[in-house]
Amino acid sequence: MAKGRNNLLGVGGQRKKLSRADQQGAGSARVADRKVAEDKKQELVRKMRERAEAQTATTAEESGQSGQGAPAQS
């Protein structure tokens, strides 16, 4: 059995040092920046979904048109 197994110092990552303003509940610029970044991400995801839906619809229309005009072979 390895020595020092009971010593869990440093496990779990590091904690961010809080400034006095953050400790007192004042909103920092970091929080606002995260909100802006999240909003940009949501907008990008929305645009990507719209493009994917449009591409899927276009592909479905093309495959539907090519199948209707072809004569049936026996």
PDB file of C-alpha atoms in Angstrom, residues 22-63:
ATOM      1  CA  ASP A  22     -16.797  39.976  -4.927  1.00  0.00           C
ATOM      2  CA  GLN A  23     -16.963  38.946  -1.277  1.00  0.00           C
ATOM      3  CA  GLN A  24     -19.415  41.742  -0.563  1.00  0.00           C
ATOM      4  CA  GLY A  25     -21.681  40.716  -3.400  1.00  0.00           C
ATOM      5  CA  ALA A  26     -20.816  43.400  -5.924  1.00  0.00           C
ATOM      6  CA  GLY A  27     -21.075  42.061  -9.460  1.00  0.00           C
ATOM      7  CA  SER A  28     -17.767  41.918 -11.224  1.00  0.00           C
ATOM      8  CA  ALA A  29     -16.999  42.426 -14.884  1.00  0.00           C
ATOM      9  CA  ARG A  30     -16.243  38.707 -15.103  1.00  0.00           C
ATOM     10  CA  VAL A  31     -19.911  37.841 -14.514  1.00  0.00           C
ATOM     11  CA  ALA A  32     -21.021  40.262 -17.221  1.00  0.00           C
ATOM     12  CA  ASP A  33     -18.432  38.869 -19.636  1.00  0.00           C
ATOM     13  CA  ARG A  34     -19.687  35.330 -19.038  1.00  0.00           C
ATOM     14  CA  LYS A  35     -23.260  36.435 -19.713  1.00  0.00           C
ATOM     15  CA  VAL A  36     -22.238  38.106 -22.981  1.00  0.00           C
ATOM     16  CA  ALA A  37     -20.286  35.008 -24.014  1.00  0.00           C
ATOM     17  CA  GLU A  38     -23.262  32.778 -23.212  1.00  0.00           C
ATOM     18  CA  ASP A  39     -25.579  35.008 -25.248  1.00  0.00           C
ATOM     19  CA  LYS A  40     -23.209  34.877 -28.227  1.00  0.00           C
ATOM     20  CA  LYS A  41     -23.013  31.107 -27.949  1.00  0.00           C
ATOM     21  CA  GLN A  42     -26.804  30.761 -27.879  1.00  0.00           C
ATOM     22  CA  GLU A  43     -27.119  32.997 -30.944  1.00  0.00           C
ATOM     23  CA  LEU A  44     -24.511  30.937 -32.803  1.00  0.00           C
ATOM     24  CA  VAL A  45     -26.273  27.678 -31.911  1.00  0.00           C
ATOM     25  CA  ARG A  46     -29.582  29.123 -33.117  1.00  0.00           C
ATOM     26  CA  LYS A  47     -28.062  30.153 -36.457  1.00  0.00           C
ATOM     27  CA  MET A  48     -26.424  26.759 -36.921  1.00  0.00           C
ATOM     28  CA  ARG A  49     -29.725  24.973 -36.244  1.00  0.00           C
ATOM     29  CA  GLU A  50     -31.547  27.183 -38.743  1.00  0.00           C
ATOM     30  CA  ARG A  51     -28.918  26.444 -41.406  1.00  0.00           C
ATOM     31  CA  ALA A  52     -29.074  22.714 -40.705  1.00  0.00           C
ATOM     32  CA  GLU A  53     -32.877  22.716 -40.944  1.00  0.00           C
ATOM     33  CA  ALA A  54     -32.768  24.670 -44.206  1.00  0.00           C
ATOM     34  CA  GLN A  55     -30.182  22.292 -45.647  1.00  0.00           C
ATOM     35  CA  THR A  56     -32.241  19.262 -44.573  1.00  0.00           C
ATOM     36  CA  ALA A  57     -35.366  20.731 -46.164  1.00  0.00           C
ATOM     37  CA  THR A  58     -33.499  21.483 -49.400  1.00  0.00           C
ATOM     38  CA  THR A  59     -32.071  17.961 -49.530  1.00  0.00           C
ATOM     39  CA  ALA A  60     -35.517  16.439 -48.917  1.00  0.00           C
ATOM     40  CA  GLU A  61     -37.060  18.540 -51.710  1.00  0.00           C
ATOM     41  CA  GLU A  62     -34.340  17.542 -54.176  1.00  0.00           C
ATOM     42  CA  SER A  63     -34.705  13.851 -53.429  1.00  0.00           C
TER      43      SER A  63
END
